[in-house]
Amino acid sequence: VHACLRQLDLGLEALAPLTELNLFGSLLSSQLRPLSSAGVASEVQTIDLRHRLETALRAATAPMSEYLKSLRPHEEVLRREDSACVAAFASADDGEEQSFDLPGIEAKVRELRTAQAALDDALPDRVLIGTFLIDVVALKGALHAKHEAGIDLLVQLVAARGSELSASVSAGFGEIHRRLTEKPENIEALTALEEFRAEVPRRTNALAAELEEMSSCYDALEGFQVEIAEQDYTARWGACRWPQRLVELEEAVAQRAEDDRRAYEAELSGQQEEFQQELEEMCSRVAGFDQYTDLSRVRHVAGVVRDVETALADFEKRTSLFNQREVLFGKEATDYERLSSVVKEFEPYANLWQTADTWRRSQKDWLDGSLLALDPDDVSRVFEQMQRAMAKAVKTFQGVPGCLAVAKNLKEELASFSSSVQVVTALRNPGMRDRHWAALGEALGTQIQPDEAFTLRDATERMKLHEPQIMAEVQKVCDRALKEFAIEKALDDMVEAWAPIEFDVVAYRTTGTSVVKVSDECNTLLDDHIVLTQQFSFSPHKGPFETRITDWETKLRLVQEVLSEWLACQRNWMYLQPIFDSEDIQRQLPAEAKRFSAVDKLWRKTIKAVTAAPHVLTFCDDDALLTAWSSANEELERVQKNLADYLETKRAAFARFYFLSNDELISILSQTKDPNAVQPHLRKCFEAIHSITMTGEQCEMSDMISAEKEVMPFDTPLQPKGSVELWMGEIETTMRRSVRKETETGIADYKVQARGDFMKSHASMVAISVSQ
């Protein structure tokens, strides 16, 4: 309507400059005059016509509005995103795989195509409604395009699913085909193949379900009259041929497996027969081992022993494999007891000659190698093992003369060498120091100081240290060295144990400083080390370390005393710090506040230092620190005593303060500017009193309240002024006076008030007292 009227207005504005010819006013003299002096648009007739036009137009648009309302249902289609058609079929919730709803997709495609077909009937190309001609062609085109886009997306979804399934089916059947066509190299592989063949039906059933779904997808695409891509067409029919290919392959695989089984069974029988021959040869070889009796050929015989042991180990592996394969063939496992007997029979020979070879090699290394390179523990261990082996061999070879002679010979050699082992153990003990070598040289009358060239042979053959008399002197010096080493090592271990022990410095409330924590490990370590050090001080072998032991014990005791004084000072400081943090206490006890302030400065200075260097042993090894803490403890004890005396004067002034502990009384005295500080303690000072009503900045006291919330007013309001013990005394006096007054009032009211009114209008204690 507005557009039409706007066009009319533009036309009238264009006619304003034009003139009209007066044909009827005077035929003889034509005159031209303007259409209107004020403009065409202002003429009454024009305005009336415009108004009538506007009314007609508005009446004509009413049917068109109704028609437009009938088109509203199509608006949802136009606003819909193309992907909305497949949203319900192409997504899964919470990360779970959604089953493919092919029937739903087919129904949706049919629904969209039905909607397309219905558009031609529902929407003509043009509609004449009164004055207006409505063109619907563009709308129909847009609706057709929307439906077609949704159909294309659904078709793509089905095509993608079909392609995915064809690839999955082909891959699954291809893997089965690959496994079935593999050539098994042994019976184990053949057994694995047969186990896989047993699994093939289960796998093919799962693939058949996928194959059926794939076919349904492609059938649906054909039903949609959609052209399928050539590669998808090839993949579809390639996947469809797999089941038949497997049926044909299964027959060939079954026949091949049967042939392979017979071949491998025959191969196993041949291997077992060959093994039996080798085992017989090995039995003969082991049985002839008693011919080896020449110790000069020990290395050769030891090599033969190693070869036999390797062969026997291989025999055991082969028999284990034979038994496993017999089980696979369904046979009873062969008993290779003969092999066990051979192994057991060979064991004494192996031990004999291996020990002999070890002895020959070790003896040379021990005698001619550098004495300083020998590990006494390793030498003793190997030597004892050889002695036990030879003792056992002598018992085992009682019926084998040649081997018995070898065992006895080795046993005697080992026995004669035992004194040399004692020399190694003595000289190579870790406690030997220069002073011990000097003492040993003095005892033997010769200088002895081993270097890299000094050998056990020098010690035994040249210096005769293994002989009993000389060995006794050597042992005496070496025993002393070992005991001194034990003390030295224990001292080193104690020093090392203290390395990680540190103070735990923890911030203390809002004081701006900290306190220290000493672990239980530290205390235990300190006690244990002091006891152990005292034991060392009584040891006859403390000589070389006497000064070190004394210094260490002094250090530990100093640390213990410092910790004791420090922790005692910390307890007192933590108790007094919040007390003297109060300005009221500082004002009432100026001398004690000054003493505490001096200790507090020492405390903060020390805490700052220990935070920077928290190692316990290093920090506490300080005589000045012990003196400082001792003096601090004396000062704090004096402060505590004077504080106690001060509290006693307060209790003497107001006796009910005896009902309060020191901490409770201090909490009141430290807040004298706040009378409300006494409220938590009133129940202890006055029986049955829970609190007092205090109002205003001056904390005017007007009532006393019981634990049952019963209120009794004071006869006269009380202003808390002066020392707390003074106005607490005034409270007590006021309480007595107020109770007396209330009781007198109750006696007077009892005579005139009804019983019920009397009980409600007076405090319980007054009502009970008057009633009695």
PDB file of N, CA, C and O in Angstrom, residues 484-494:
ATOM      1  N   GLU A 484      90.197 -51.181  64.011  1.00  0.00           N
ATOM      2  CA  GLU A 484      90.319 -49.730  63.898  1.00  0.00           C
ATOM      3  C   GLU A 484      89.514 -49.216  62.705  1.00  0.00           C
ATOM      4  O   GLU A 484      88.907 -48.131  62.761  1.00  0.00           O
ATOM      5  N   PHE A 485      89.496 -50.015  61.644  1.00  0.00           N
ATOM      6  CA  PHE A 485      88.717 -49.622  60.464  1.00  0.00           C
ATOM      7  C   PHE A 485      87.224 -49.566  60.781  1.00  0.00           C
ATOM      8  O   PHE A 485      86.496 -48.700  60.273  1.00  0.00           O
ATOM      9  N   ALA A 486      86.779 -50.502  61.631  1.00  0.00           N
ATOM     10  CA  ALA A 486      85.372 -50.492  62.017  1.00  0.00           C
ATOM     11  C   ALA A 486      85.009 -49.192  62.719  1.00  0.00           C
ATOM     12  O   ALA A 486      83.946 -48.603  62.481  1.00  0.00           O
ATOM     13  N   ILE A 487      85.916 -48.714  63.597  1.00  0.00           N
ATOM     14  CA  ILE A 487      85.677 -47.437  64.282  1.00  0.00           C
ATOM     15  C   ILE A 487      85.704 -46.282  63.289  1.00  0.00           C
ATOM     16  O   ILE A 487      84.836 -45.398  63.302  1.00  0.00           O
ATOM     17  N   GLU A 488      86.682 -46.303  62.402  1.00  0.00           N
ATOM     18  CA  GLU A 488      86.808 -45.229  61.413  1.00  0.00           C
ATOM     19  C   GLU A 488      85.585 -45.163  60.500  1.00  0.00           C
ATOM     20  O   GLU A 488      85.033 -44.086  60.234  1.00  0.00           O
ATOM     21  N   LYS A 489      85.143 -46.336  60.066  1.00  0.00           N
ATOM     22  CA  LYS A 489      83.979 -46.367  59.167  1.00  0.00           C
ATOM     23  C   LYS A 489      82.723 -45.901  59.895  1.00  0.00           C
ATOM     24  O   LYS A 489      81.881 -45.193  59.326  1.00  0.00           O
ATOM     25  N   ALA A 490      82.587 -46.314  61.173  1.00  0.00           N
ATOM     26  CA  ALA A 490      81.409 -45.895  61.936  1.00  0.00           C
ATOM     27  C   ALA A 490      81.396 -44.378  62.111  1.00  0.00           C
ATOM     28  O   ALA A 490      80.340 -43.736  62.009  1.00  0.00           O
ATOM     29  N   LEU A 491      82.562 -43.785  62.352  1.00  0.00           N
ATOM     30  CA  LEU A 491      82.633 -42.326  62.478  1.00  0.00           C
ATOM     31  C   LEU A 491      82.256 -41.647  61.161  1.00  0.00           C
ATOM     32  O   LEU A 491      81.524 -40.651  61.142  1.00  0.00           O
ATOM     33  N   ASP A 492      82.776 -42.194  60.046  1.00  0.00           N
ATOM     34  CA  ASP A 492      82.437 -41.627  58.738  1.00  0.00           C
ATOM     35  C   ASP A 492      80.945 -41.762  58.452  1.00  0.00           C
ATOM     36  O   ASP A 492      80.317 -40.839  57.911  1.00  0.00           O
ATOM     37  N   ASP A 493      80.380 -42.921  58.812  1.00  0.00           N
ATOM     38  CA  ASP A 493      78.948 -43.135  58.578  1.00  0.00           C
ATOM     39  C   ASP A 493      78.106 -42.166  59.399  1.00  0.00           C
ATOM     40  O   ASP A 493      77.068 -41.679  58.929  1.00  0.00           O
ATOM     41  N   MET A 494      78.532 -41.884  60.640  1.00  0.00           N
ATOM     42  CA  MET A 494      77.774 -40.945  61.471  1.00  0.00           C
ATOM     43  C   MET A 494      77.789 -39.549  60.859  1.00  0.00           C
ATOM     44  O   MET A 494      76.761 -38.868  60.818  1.00  0.00           O
TER      45      MET A 494
END
